Amino acid sequence: MSVQRPLIEVEENAMKIDLHCHSNLSDGELSPQQLVRYAGEQGIEMLAITDHDLAEPLPEANAAADALAIQLVPGIELSANWGNVAVHVLGLNINPVSAALGPIVERQAAAREQRALEIGERLAKLNIQDSYQGAKAQAGTSRIGRPHFARFLVESGVVKDVKTAYKKYLGAGKVGDVKTHWPAMEEAVQWVHQVEGYAVLAHPAKYNLTRRKLDRLCEDFKEAGGDGLELVSGMQTADITAYHHRLCEKYELYASCGSDFHGPVSSWHDLGKMAPVPGACRMIWECWA
Ligand code: MN
Ligand code: MN
Ligand code: MN
């Protein structure tokens, strides 16, 4: 009788893994090193820092991770377009010293800058002046993004909080949702593979798609060479988890999980805080563990 290797069982409170979070290299609050220390406090054993459209070697964060016995997985979160839907593709376990990385990061930085200028122009047409300069000031030395526009809109009194800023101006389908400058999703997947990583479709529930459309997105993502789906993104309902699980099985995508933590102040989900992952999933970290 042959013994089949069982799928990895992930129990609740099993190894604590968070494969999606942001440092202050993009729009997070903590430095990569602080993020690793914070992960240590949360009992996290495997952590991927996935800053928006950039990645670099993180010697200090790596040293902190080694000291805390945390496996630090190099990552990136790429903005891309699927038709007229802006999607995010995570690159996990990438090679942060790959020669292919520089041109990708440069290209995304240029797209981000152009997009920010366009968001500023669009908001100006709604009589919200100088938002580009305001967001730029919020960003400081970081790459400009929508969270910086959100903080500007709050501080200048246009909206009462960040949530409202997204709801009225910056979220999917709103005036500040400018996406024409990003690469196509297929290209983003190719980039991840060029830098030796695994491509994972991030937070599938955040695109406000119907189930039929999300199904098509997953089909196209697989077709493009995508490797995994972020089955669990922070706290989510068991219903959503079950649905994402079915999509993973249907399109033979590995499952990933992450909090999308941006920092203690601005995050809706704490680092490592997420819904349980179903036991029968094939997890993306099996690919490199
Ligand atoms: Mn972000
Ligand atoms: Mn994202
Ligand atoms: Mn993110």
PDB file of C-alpha atoms and ligand atoms in Angstrom:
ATOM      1  CA  MET A   1       0.000   0.000   0.000  1.00  0.00           C
ATOM      2  CA  SER A   2       1.512   3.299  -1.043  1.00  0.00           C
ATOM      3  CA  VAL A   3       1.575   6.107   1.468  1.00  0.00           C
ATOM      4  CA  GLN A   4       0.593   9.442   0.012  1.00  0.00           C
ATOM      5  CA  ARG A   5       2.185  12.537   1.385  1.00  0.00           C
ATOM      6  CA  PRO A   6      -0.604  14.437   3.121  1.00  0.00           C
ATOM      7  CA  LEU A   7      -1.190  18.095   2.418  1.00  0.00           C
ATOM      8  CA  ILE A   8       0.378  20.274   5.052  1.00  0.00           C
ATOM      9  CA  GLU A   9      -2.020  20.742   7.925  1.00  0.00           C
ATOM     10  CA  VAL A  10      -2.049  24.261   9.277  1.00  0.00           C
ATOM     11  CA  GLU A  11      -3.688  24.286  12.651  1.00  0.00           C
ATOM     12  CA  GLU A  12      -4.842  27.427  14.305  1.00  0.00           C
ATOM     13  CA  ASN A  13      -2.008  28.683  16.470  1.00  0.00           C
ATOM     14  CA  ALA A  14       0.397  26.620  14.419  1.00  0.00           C
ATOM     15  CA  MET A  15       3.461  28.388  13.005  1.00  0.00           C
ATOM     16  CA  LYS A  16       2.657  32.077  12.886  1.00  0.00           C
ATOM     17  CA  ILE A  17       3.268  33.371   9.394  1.00  0.00           C
ATOM     18  CA  ASP A  18       2.631  36.797   7.891  1.00  0.00           C
ATOM     19  CA  LEU A  19       3.592  37.232   4.247  1.00  0.00           C
ATOM     20  CA  HIS A  20       2.311  40.748   3.594  1.00  0.00           C
ATOM     21  CA  CYS A  21       3.275  43.934   5.414  1.00  0.00           C
ATOM     22  CA  HIS A  22       4.784  47.352   4.767  1.00  0.00           C
ATOM     23  CA  SER A  23       7.752  49.240   6.162  1.00  0.00           C
ATOM     24  CA  ASN A  24       8.457  52.951   5.926  1.00  0.00           C
ATOM     25  CA  LEU A  25      10.400  52.287   2.720  1.00  0.00           C
ATOM     26  CA  SER A  26       6.929  52.561   1.167  1.00  0.00           C
ATOM     27  CA  ASP A  27       3.818  53.609   3.092  1.00  0.00           C
ATOM     28  CA  GLY A  28       4.285  51.787   6.389  1.00  0.00           C
ATOM     29  CA  GLU A  29       5.187  53.426   9.690  1.00  0.00           C
ATOM     30  CA  LEU A  30       8.011  51.251  10.995  1.00  0.00           C
ATOM     31  CA  SER A  31      11.499  50.768   9.601  1.00  0.00           C
ATOM     32  CA  PRO A  32      12.165  47.223   8.338  1.00  0.00           C
ATOM     33  CA  GLN A  33      14.210  46.566  11.475  1.00  0.00           C
ATOM     34  CA  GLN A  34      11.443  47.855  13.779  1.00  0.00           C
ATOM     35  CA  LEU A  35       8.941  45.778  11.834  1.00  0.00           C
ATOM     36  CA  VAL A  36      10.977  42.631  12.482  1.00  0.00           C
ATOM     37  CA  ARG A  37      11.244  43.432  16.196  1.00  0.00           C
ATOM     38  CA  TYR A  38       7.499  44.046  16.323  1.00  0.00           C
ATOM     39  CA  ALA A  39       6.946  40.699  14.561  1.00  0.00           C
ATOM     40  CA  GLY A  40       9.045  39.097  17.282  1.00  0.00           C
ATOM     41  CA  GLU A  41       6.733  40.567  19.927  1.00  0.00           C
ATOM     42  CA  GLN A  42       3.738  39.097  18.078  1.00  0.00           C
ATOM     43  CA  GLY A  43       5.346  35.637  18.023  1.00  0.00           C
ATOM     44  CA  ILE A  44       5.677  35.593  14.244  1.00  0.00           C
ATOM     45  CA  GLU A  45       8.076  32.982  12.905  1.00  0.00           C
ATOM     46  CA  MET A  46       8.035  33.765   9.182  1.00  0.00           C
ATOM     47  CA  LEU A  47       7.640  37.303   7.877  1.00  0.00           C
ATOM     48  CA  ALA A  48       7.673  38.798   4.383  1.00  0.00           C
ATOM     49  CA  ILE A  49       8.102  42.562   4.074  1.00  0.00           C
ATOM     50  CA  THR A  50       6.296  43.482   0.856  1.00  0.00           C
ATOM     51  CA  ASP A  51       6.739  47.183   0.232  1.00  0.00           C
ATOM     52  CA  HIS A  52       4.916  48.813  -2.662  1.00  0.00           C
ATOM     53  CA  ASP A  53       6.925  48.580  -5.876  1.00  0.00           C
ATOM     54  CA  LEU A  54      10.335  48.428  -4.256  1.00  0.00           C
ATOM     55  CA  ALA A  55      12.651  45.957  -2.613  1.00  0.00           C
ATOM     56  CA  GLU A  56      16.228  46.103  -1.510  1.00  0.00           C
ATOM     57  CA  PRO A  57      18.603  44.077   0.635  1.00  0.00           C
ATOM     58  CA  LEU A  58      17.790  44.707   4.312  1.00  0.00           C
ATOM     59  CA  PRO A  59      20.936  43.796   6.258  1.00  0.00           C
ATOM     60  CA  GLU A  60      19.776  45.332   9.562  1.00  0.00           C
ATOM     61  CA  ALA A  61      16.337  43.747   9.389  1.00  0.00           C
ATOM     62  CA  ASN A  62      17.967  40.426   8.526  1.00  0.00           C
ATOM     63  CA  ALA A  63      20.279  40.667  11.532  1.00  0.00           C
ATOM     64  CA  ALA A  64      17.297  41.432  13.790  1.00  0.00           C
ATOM     65  CA  ALA A  65      15.391  38.495  12.268  1.00  0.00           C
ATOM     66  CA  ASP A  66      18.317  36.125  12.838  1.00  0.00           C
ATOM     67  CA  ALA A  67      18.548  37.207  16.482  1.00  0.00           C
ATOM     68  CA  LEU A  68      14.832  36.497  16.960  1.00  0.00           C
ATOM     69  CA  ALA A  69      14.831  33.253  14.916  1.00  0.00           C
ATOM     70  CA  ILE A  70      12.372  34.783  12.457  1.00  0.00           C
ATOM     71  CA  GLN A  71      12.603  33.687   8.852  1.00  0.00           C
ATOM     72  CA  LEU A  72      12.559  36.935   6.888  1.00  0.00           C
ATOM     73  CA  VAL A  73      11.303  36.362   3.337  1.00  0.00           C
ATOM     74  CA  PRO A  74      12.238  39.062   0.791  1.00  0.00           C
ATOM     75  CA  GLY A  75       9.151  40.411  -0.937  1.00  0.00           C
ATOM     76  CA  ILE A  76       7.538  43.176  -2.977  1.00  0.00           C
ATOM     77  CA  GLU A  77       3.965  44.272  -3.777  1.00  0.00           C
ATOM     78  CA  LEU A  78       3.593  45.332  -7.409  1.00  0.00           C
ATOM     79  CA  SER A  79       0.756  47.521  -8.658  1.00  0.00           C
ATOM     80  CA  ALA A  80      -0.656  46.300 -11.968  1.00  0.00           C
ATOM     81  CA  ASN A  81      -3.705  46.450 -14.195  1.00  0.00           C
ATOM     82  CA  TRP A  82      -6.098  43.674 -15.038  1.00  0.00           C
ATOM     83  CA  GLY A  83      -8.194  45.287 -17.740  1.00  0.00           C
ATOM     84  CA  ASN A  84      -9.532  48.383 -16.028  1.00  0.00           C
ATOM     85  CA  VAL A  85      -9.116  46.925 -12.544  1.00  0.00           C
ATOM     86  CA  ALA A  86      -6.038  47.887 -10.514  1.00  0.00           C
ATOM     87  CA  VAL A  87      -4.674  44.754  -8.839  1.00  0.00           C
ATOM     88  CA  HIS A  88      -1.711  44.010  -6.589  1.00  0.00           C
ATOM     89  CA  VAL A  89       0.734  41.190  -7.258  1.00  0.00           C
ATOM     90  CA  LEU A  90       2.976  40.076  -4.417  1.00  0.00           C
ATOM     91  CA  GLY A  91       6.424  38.777  -5.250  1.00  0.00           C
ATOM     92  CA  LEU A  92       7.478  36.437  -2.447  1.00  0.00           C
ATOM     93  CA  ASN A  93      10.916  34.986  -1.784  1.00  0.00           C
ATOM     94  CA  ILE A  94      12.414  37.192  -4.484  1.00  0.00           C
ATOM     95  CA  ASN A  95      16.135  37.726  -4.864  1.00  0.00           C
ATOM     96  CA  PRO A  96      16.684  41.261  -3.520  1.00  0.00           C
ATOM     97  CA  VAL A  97      20.068  41.541  -5.250  1.00  0.00           C
ATOM     98  CA  SER A  98      18.816  40.365  -8.649  1.00  0.00           C
ATOM     99  CA  ALA A  99      20.057  42.589 -11.495  1.00  0.00           C
ATOM    100  CA  ALA A 100      16.502  42.505 -12.891  1.00  0.00           C
ATOM    101  CA  LEU A 101      15.110  44.305  -9.850  1.00  0.00           C
ATOM    102  CA  GLY A 102      16.524  47.805 -10.508  1.00  0.00           C
ATOM    103  CA  PRO A 103      14.729  48.465 -13.821  1.00  0.00           C
ATOM    104  CA  ILE A 104      11.439  47.151 -12.400  1.00  0.00           C
ATOM    105  CA  VAL A 105      11.626  49.442  -9.367  1.00  0.00           C
ATOM    106  CA  GLU A 106      12.565  52.431 -11.572  1.00  0.00           C
ATOM    107  CA  ARG A 107       9.699  51.790 -13.937  1.00  0.00           C
ATOM    108  CA  GLN A 108       7.207  51.556 -11.062  1.00  0.00           C
ATOM    109  CA  ALA A 109       8.595  54.701  -9.430  1.00  0.00           C
ATOM    110  CA  ALA A 110       8.043  56.650 -12.666  1.00  0.00           C
ATOM    111  CA  ALA A 111       4.507  55.274 -12.979  1.00  0.00           C
ATOM    112  CA  ARG A 112       3.787  56.154  -9.347  1.00  0.00           C
ATOM    113  CA  GLU A 113       5.005  59.730  -9.801  1.00  0.00           C
ATOM    114  CA  GLN A 114       2.928  60.233 -12.959  1.00  0.00           C
ATOM    115  CA  ARG A 115      -0.076  58.769 -11.252  1.00  0.00           C
ATOM    116  CA  ALA A 116       0.331  61.055  -8.221  1.00  0.00           C
ATOM    117  CA  LEU A 117       0.471  64.111 -10.498  1.00  0.00           C
ATOM    118  CA  GLU A 118      -2.701  62.954 -12.198  1.00  0.00           C
ATOM    119  CA  ILE A 119      -4.478  62.355  -8.859  1.00  0.00           C
ATOM    120  CA  GLY A 120      -3.495  65.917  -7.901  1.00  0.00           C
ATOM    121  CA  GLU A 121      -4.917  67.282 -11.161  1.00  0.00           C
ATOM    122  CA  ARG A 122      -8.154  65.371 -10.748  1.00  0.00           C
ATOM    123  CA  LEU A 123      -8.624  66.539  -7.149  1.00  0.00           C
ATOM    124  CA  ALA A 124      -7.881  70.123  -8.235  1.00  0.00           C
ATOM    125  CA  LYS A 125     -10.841  69.866 -10.623  1.00  0.00           C
ATOM    126  CA  LEU A 126     -12.959  69.143  -7.537  1.00  0.00           C
ATOM    127  CA  ASN A 127     -11.541  72.301  -5.967  1.00  0.00           C
ATOM    128  CA  ILE A 128      -9.139  70.459  -3.688  1.00  0.00           C
ATOM    129  CA  GLN A 129      -5.954  72.446  -4.298  1.00  0.00           C
ATOM    130  CA  ASP A 130      -2.301  71.463  -3.887  1.00  0.00           C
ATOM    131  CA  SER A 131      -2.985  67.862  -2.943  1.00  0.00           C
ATOM    132  CA  TYR A 132       0.053  66.634  -4.894  1.00  0.00           C
ATOM    133  CA  GLN A 133       2.358  68.922  -2.886  1.00  0.00           C
ATOM    134  CA  GLY A 134       0.506  68.009   0.308  1.00  0.00           C
ATOM    135  CA  ALA A 135       0.792  64.278  -0.348  1.00  0.00           C
ATOM    136  CA  LYS A 136       4.448  64.726  -1.303  1.00  0.00           C
ATOM    137  CA  ALA A 137       5.080  66.398   2.061  1.00  0.00           C
ATOM    138  CA  GLN A 138       3.314  63.501   3.804  1.00  0.00           C
ATOM    139  CA  ALA A 139       5.453  61.010   1.910  1.00  0.00           C
ATOM    140  CA  GLY A 140       8.721  62.669   2.888  1.00  0.00           C
ATOM    141  CA  THR A 141      11.494  60.454   1.555  1.00  0.00           C
ATOM    142  CA  SER A 142       9.078  57.580   0.807  1.00  0.00           C
ATOM    143  CA  ARG A 143       7.499  56.937  -2.571  1.00  0.00           C
ATOM    144  CA  ILE A 144       4.239  58.811  -2.933  1.00  0.00           C
ATOM    145  CA  GLY A 145       1.013  56.818  -2.845  1.00  0.00           C
ATOM    146  CA  ARG A 146      -2.685  57.094  -2.103  1.00  0.00           C
ATOM    147  CA  PRO A 147      -2.207  56.814   1.698  1.00  0.00           C
ATOM    148  CA  HIS A 148      -0.257  60.082   1.542  1.00  0.00           C
ATOM    149  CA  PHE A 149      -3.122  61.759  -0.307  1.00  0.00           C
ATOM    150  CA  ALA A 150      -5.463  60.315   2.333  1.00  0.00           C
ATOM    151  CA  ARG A 151      -3.408  61.806   5.177  1.00  0.00           C
ATOM    152  CA  PHE A 152      -3.277  65.146   3.364  1.00  0.00           C
ATOM    153  CA  LEU A 153      -7.065  65.143   2.870  1.00  0.00           C
ATOM    154  CA  VAL A 154      -7.568  64.476   6.592  1.00  0.00           C
ATOM    155  CA  GLU A 155      -5.059  67.069   7.774  1.00  0.00           C
ATOM    156  CA  SER A 156      -6.399  69.748   5.467  1.00  0.00           C
ATOM    157  CA  GLY A 157      -9.909  69.085   6.782  1.00  0.00           C
ATOM    158  CA  VAL A 158     -11.432  67.873   3.498  1.00  0.00           C
ATOM    159  CA  VAL A 159     -12.524  64.607   5.156  1.00  0.00           C
ATOM    160  CA  LYS A 160     -12.785  63.536   8.787  1.00  0.00           C
ATOM    161  CA  ASP A 161     -10.687  60.367   8.540  1.00  0.00           C
ATOM    162  CA  VAL A 162      -8.619  58.165   6.231  1.00  0.00           C
ATOM    163  CA  LYS A 163     -11.486  55.748   5.697  1.00  0.00           C
ATOM    164  CA  THR A 164     -13.673  58.550   4.343  1.00  0.00           C
ATOM    165  CA  ALA A 165     -10.831  59.749   2.119  1.00  0.00           C
ATOM    166  CA  TYR A 166     -10.824  56.366   0.383  1.00  0.00           C
ATOM    167  CA  LYS A 167     -14.591  56.098   0.322  1.00  0.00           C
ATOM    168  CA  LYS A 168     -15.054  59.507  -1.299  1.00  0.00           C
ATOM    169  CA  TYR A 169     -11.911  60.163  -3.302  1.00  0.00           C
ATOM    170  CA  LEU A 170      -9.240  57.474  -3.429  1.00  0.00           C
ATOM    171  CA  GLY A 171     -10.798  54.001  -3.308  1.00  0.00           C
ATOM    172  CA  ALA A 172     -11.586  51.669  -6.200  1.00  0.00           C
ATOM    173  CA  GLY A 173     -13.630  53.445  -8.859  1.00  0.00           C
ATOM    174  CA  LYS A 174     -13.268  56.885  -7.244  1.00  0.00           C
ATOM    175  CA  VAL A 175     -11.720  59.950  -8.852  1.00  0.00           C
ATOM    176  CA  GLY A 176      -8.266  59.275  -7.342  1.00  0.00           C
ATOM    177  CA  ASP A 177      -8.191  55.676  -8.527  1.00  0.00           C
ATOM    178  CA  VAL A 178      -5.825  56.363 -11.429  1.00  0.00           C
ATOM    179  CA  LYS A 179      -4.420  53.200 -12.920  1.00  0.00           C
ATOM    180  CA  THR A 180      -3.413  53.803 -16.482  1.00  0.00           C
ATOM    181  CA  HIS A 181       0.307  53.895 -15.722  1.00  0.00           C
ATOM    182  CA  TRP A 182       0.793  50.472 -14.183  1.00  0.00           C
ATOM    183  CA  PRO A 183       2.002  47.417 -16.122  1.00  0.00           C
ATOM    184  CA  ALA A 184      -0.428  44.701 -17.151  1.00  0.00           C
ATOM    185  CA  MET A 185      -0.886  41.934 -14.589  1.00  0.00           C
ATOM    186  CA  GLU A 186       0.843  39.418 -16.894  1.00  0.00           C
ATOM    187  CA  GLU A 187       3.909  41.642 -16.995  1.00  0.00           C
ATOM    188  CA  ALA A 188       3.979  42.009 -13.210  1.00  0.00           C
ATOM    189  CA  VAL A 189       3.887  38.210 -12.875  1.00  0.00           C
ATOM    190  CA  GLN A 190       6.787  37.940 -15.321  1.00  0.00           C
ATOM    191  CA  TRP A 191       8.750  40.518 -13.338  1.00  0.00           C
ATOM    192  CA  VAL A 192       8.300  38.509 -10.145  1.00  0.00           C
ATOM    193  CA  HIS A 193       9.640  35.436 -11.926  1.00  0.00           C
ATOM    194  CA  GLN A 194      12.550  37.443 -13.350  1.00  0.00           C
ATOM    195  CA  VAL A 195      13.622  38.231  -9.788  1.00  0.00           C
ATOM    196  CA  GLU A 196      13.236  34.557  -8.842  1.00  0.00           C
ATOM    197  CA  GLY A 197      10.122  34.982  -6.700  1.00  0.00           C
ATOM    198  CA  TYR A 198       6.624  33.508  -6.480  1.00  0.00           C
ATOM    199  CA  ALA A 199       3.745  35.626  -7.756  1.00  0.00           C
ATOM    200  CA  VAL A 200       0.714  35.824  -5.468  1.00  0.00           C
ATOM    201  CA  LEU A 201      -2.497  37.737  -6.177  1.00  0.00           C
ATOM    202  CA  ALA A 202      -2.927  39.981  -3.126  1.00  0.00           C
ATOM    203  CA  HIS A 203      -6.113  40.561  -1.095  1.00  0.00           C
ATOM    204  CA  PRO A 204      -8.636  39.198  -3.651  1.00  0.00           C
ATOM    205  CA  ALA A 205     -11.607  40.491  -1.675  1.00  0.00           C
ATOM    206  CA  LYS A 206     -10.422  44.110  -1.878  1.00  0.00           C
ATOM    207  CA  TYR A 207     -11.099  44.668  -5.579  1.00  0.00           C
ATOM    208  CA  ASN A 208     -14.865  44.905  -5.118  1.00  0.00           C
ATOM    209  CA  LEU A 209     -15.447  42.311  -7.842  1.00  0.00           C
ATOM    210  CA  THR A 210     -18.428  40.055  -8.253  1.00  0.00           C
ATOM    211  CA  ARG A 211     -17.640  36.387  -7.653  1.00  0.00           C
ATOM    212  CA  ARG A 212     -17.894  35.735 -11.352  1.00  0.00           C
ATOM    213  CA  LYS A 213     -15.352  38.439 -12.103  1.00  0.00           C
ATOM    214  CA  LEU A 214     -13.021  37.352  -9.318  1.00  0.00           C
ATOM    215  CA  ASP A 215     -13.171  33.838 -10.716  1.00  0.00           C
ATOM    216  CA  ARG A 216     -12.088  35.217 -14.109  1.00  0.00           C
ATOM    217  CA  LEU A 217      -9.307  37.221 -12.490  1.00  0.00           C
ATOM    218  CA  CYS A 218      -7.958  34.063 -10.848  1.00  0.00           C
ATOM    219  CA  GLU A 219      -8.223  32.181 -14.131  1.00  0.00           C
ATOM    220  CA  ASP A 220      -6.277  34.930 -15.933  1.00  0.00           C
ATOM    221  CA  PHE A 221      -3.752  35.123 -13.112  1.00  0.00           C
ATOM    222  CA  LYS A 222      -3.068  31.394 -13.393  1.00  0.00           C
ATOM    223  CA  GLU A 223      -2.921  31.699 -17.174  1.00  0.00           C
ATOM    224  CA  ALA A 224      -0.347  34.494 -16.763  1.00  0.00           C
ATOM    225  CA  GLY A 225       1.833  32.128 -14.746  1.00  0.00           C
ATOM    226  CA  GLY A 226       0.711  33.253 -11.285  1.00  0.00           C
ATOM    227  CA  ASP A 227       1.660  30.937  -8.449  1.00  0.00           C
ATOM    228  CA  GLY A 228      -0.624  31.736  -5.560  1.00  0.00           C
ATOM    229  CA  LEU A 229      -3.619  33.513  -4.107  1.00  0.00           C
ATOM    230  CA  GLU A 230      -3.656  35.429  -0.833  1.00  0.00           C
ATOM    231  CA  LEU A 231      -6.366  33.197   0.562  1.00  0.00           C
ATOM    232  CA  VAL A 232      -6.404  34.997   3.898  1.00  0.00           C
ATOM    233  CA  SER A 233      -5.892  38.767   4.097  1.00  0.00           C
ATOM    234  CA  GLY A 234      -6.190  39.979   7.662  1.00  0.00           C
ATOM    235  CA  MET A 235      -9.452  39.300   9.433  1.00  0.00           C
ATOM    236  CA  GLN A 236     -12.088  38.048   7.011  1.00  0.00           C
ATOM    237  CA  THR A 237     -15.255  35.997   7.252  1.00  0.00           C
ATOM    238  CA  ALA A 238     -15.204  32.196   7.082  1.00  0.00           C
ATOM    239  CA  ASP A 239     -17.390  32.527   3.999  1.00  0.00           C
ATOM    240  CA  ILE A 240     -14.747  34.497   2.122  1.00  0.00           C
ATOM    241  CA  THR A 241     -12.023  32.109   3.283  1.00  0.00           C
ATOM    242  CA  ALA A 242     -14.015  29.126   2.001  1.00  0.00           C
ATOM    243  CA  TYR A 243     -14.606  30.842  -1.330  1.00  0.00           C
ATOM    244  CA  HIS A 244     -10.926  31.725  -1.794  1.00  0.00           C
ATOM    245  CA  HIS A 245     -10.047  28.161  -0.875  1.00  0.00           C
ATOM    246  CA  ARG A 246     -12.251  26.880  -3.691  1.00  0.00           C
ATOM    247  CA  LEU A 247     -10.564  29.299  -6.107  1.00  0.00           C
ATOM    248  CA  CYS A 248      -7.129  28.002  -5.036  1.00  0.00           C
ATOM    249  CA  GLU A 249      -8.232  24.441  -5.731  1.00  0.00           C
ATOM    250  CA  LYS A 250      -9.976  25.255  -9.007  1.00  0.00           C
ATOM    251  CA  TYR A 251      -6.991  27.070 -10.484  1.00  0.00           C
ATOM    252  CA  GLU A 252      -4.254  25.122  -8.683  1.00  0.00           C
ATOM    253  CA  LEU A 253      -2.887  28.153  -6.911  1.00  0.00           C
ATOM    254  CA  TYR A 254      -0.894  27.953  -3.701  1.00  0.00           C
ATOM    255  CA  ALA A 255      -2.443  29.690  -0.705  1.00  0.00           C
ATOM    256  CA  SER A 256      -0.821  32.610   1.069  1.00  0.00           C
ATOM    257  CA  CYS A 257      -1.760  34.662   4.103  1.00  0.00           C
ATOM    258  CA  GLY A 258      -0.862  38.126   5.306  1.00  0.00           C
ATOM    259  CA  SER A 259      -2.132  40.994   7.405  1.00  0.00           C
ATOM    260  CA  ASP A 260      -1.223  43.878   5.040  1.00  0.00           C
ATOM    261  CA  PHE A 261      -0.010  45.635   8.179  1.00  0.00           C
ATOM    262  CA  HIS A 262       1.095  49.254   7.624  1.00  0.00           C
ATOM    263  CA  GLY A 263       1.902  50.219  11.218  1.00  0.00           C
ATOM    264  CA  PRO A 264       0.330  50.424  14.678  1.00  0.00           C
ATOM    265  CA  VAL A 265      -1.432  53.738  13.934  1.00  0.00           C
ATOM    266  CA  SER A 266      -2.769  53.382  10.403  1.00  0.00           C
ATOM    267  CA  SER A 267      -3.549  49.680  10.132  1.00  0.00           C
ATOM    268  CA  TRP A 268      -6.880  48.016  10.351  1.00  0.00           C
ATOM    269  CA  HIS A 269      -5.210  44.665  11.055  1.00  0.00           C
ATOM    270  CA  ASP A 270      -2.366  44.133  13.482  1.00  0.00           C
ATOM    271  CA  LEU A 271       0.729  42.317  12.272  1.00  0.00           C
ATOM    272  CA  GLY A 272       0.119  38.567  12.256  1.00  0.00           C
ATOM    273  CA  LYS A 273      -3.575  39.090  12.972  1.00  0.00           C
ATOM    274  CA  MET A 274      -5.656  37.178  10.450  1.00  0.00           C
ATOM    275  CA  ALA A 275      -8.405  34.667   9.998  1.00  0.00           C
ATOM    276  CA  PRO A 276      -7.348  30.982  10.256  1.00  0.00           C
ATOM    277  CA  VAL A 277      -6.137  29.232   7.121  1.00  0.00           C
ATOM    278  CA  PRO A 278      -8.025  26.009   6.259  1.00  0.00           C
ATOM    279  CA  GLY A 279      -6.021  22.902   7.075  1.00  0.00           C
ATOM    280  CA  ALA A 280      -6.145  21.362   3.607  1.00  0.00           C
ATOM    281  CA  CYS A 281      -4.416  24.220   1.771  1.00  0.00           C
ATOM    282  CA  ARG A 282      -1.182  23.920  -0.136  1.00  0.00           C
ATOM    283  CA  MET A 283       0.779  26.814   1.243  1.00  0.00           C
ATOM    284  CA  ILE A 284       3.070  28.982  -0.869  1.00  0.00           C
ATOM    285  CA  TRP A 285       5.919  28.744   1.641  1.00  0.00           C
ATOM    286  CA  GLU A 286       6.195  25.007   0.879  1.00  0.00           C
ATOM    287  CA  CYS A 287       7.894  26.276  -2.303  1.00  0.00           C
ATOM    288  CA  TRP A 288      10.899  27.644  -0.426  1.00  0.00           C
ATOM    289  CA  ALA A 289      10.764  26.154   3.100  1.00  0.00           C
TER     290      ALA A 289
HETATM  291 MN    MN B   1      -0.137  50.511   1.267  1.00  0.00          MN
HETATM  292 MN    MN B   2      -2.319  46.029  -1.742  1.00  0.00          MN
HETATM  293 MN    MN B   3      -0.130  45.797   0.929  1.00  0.00          MN
END
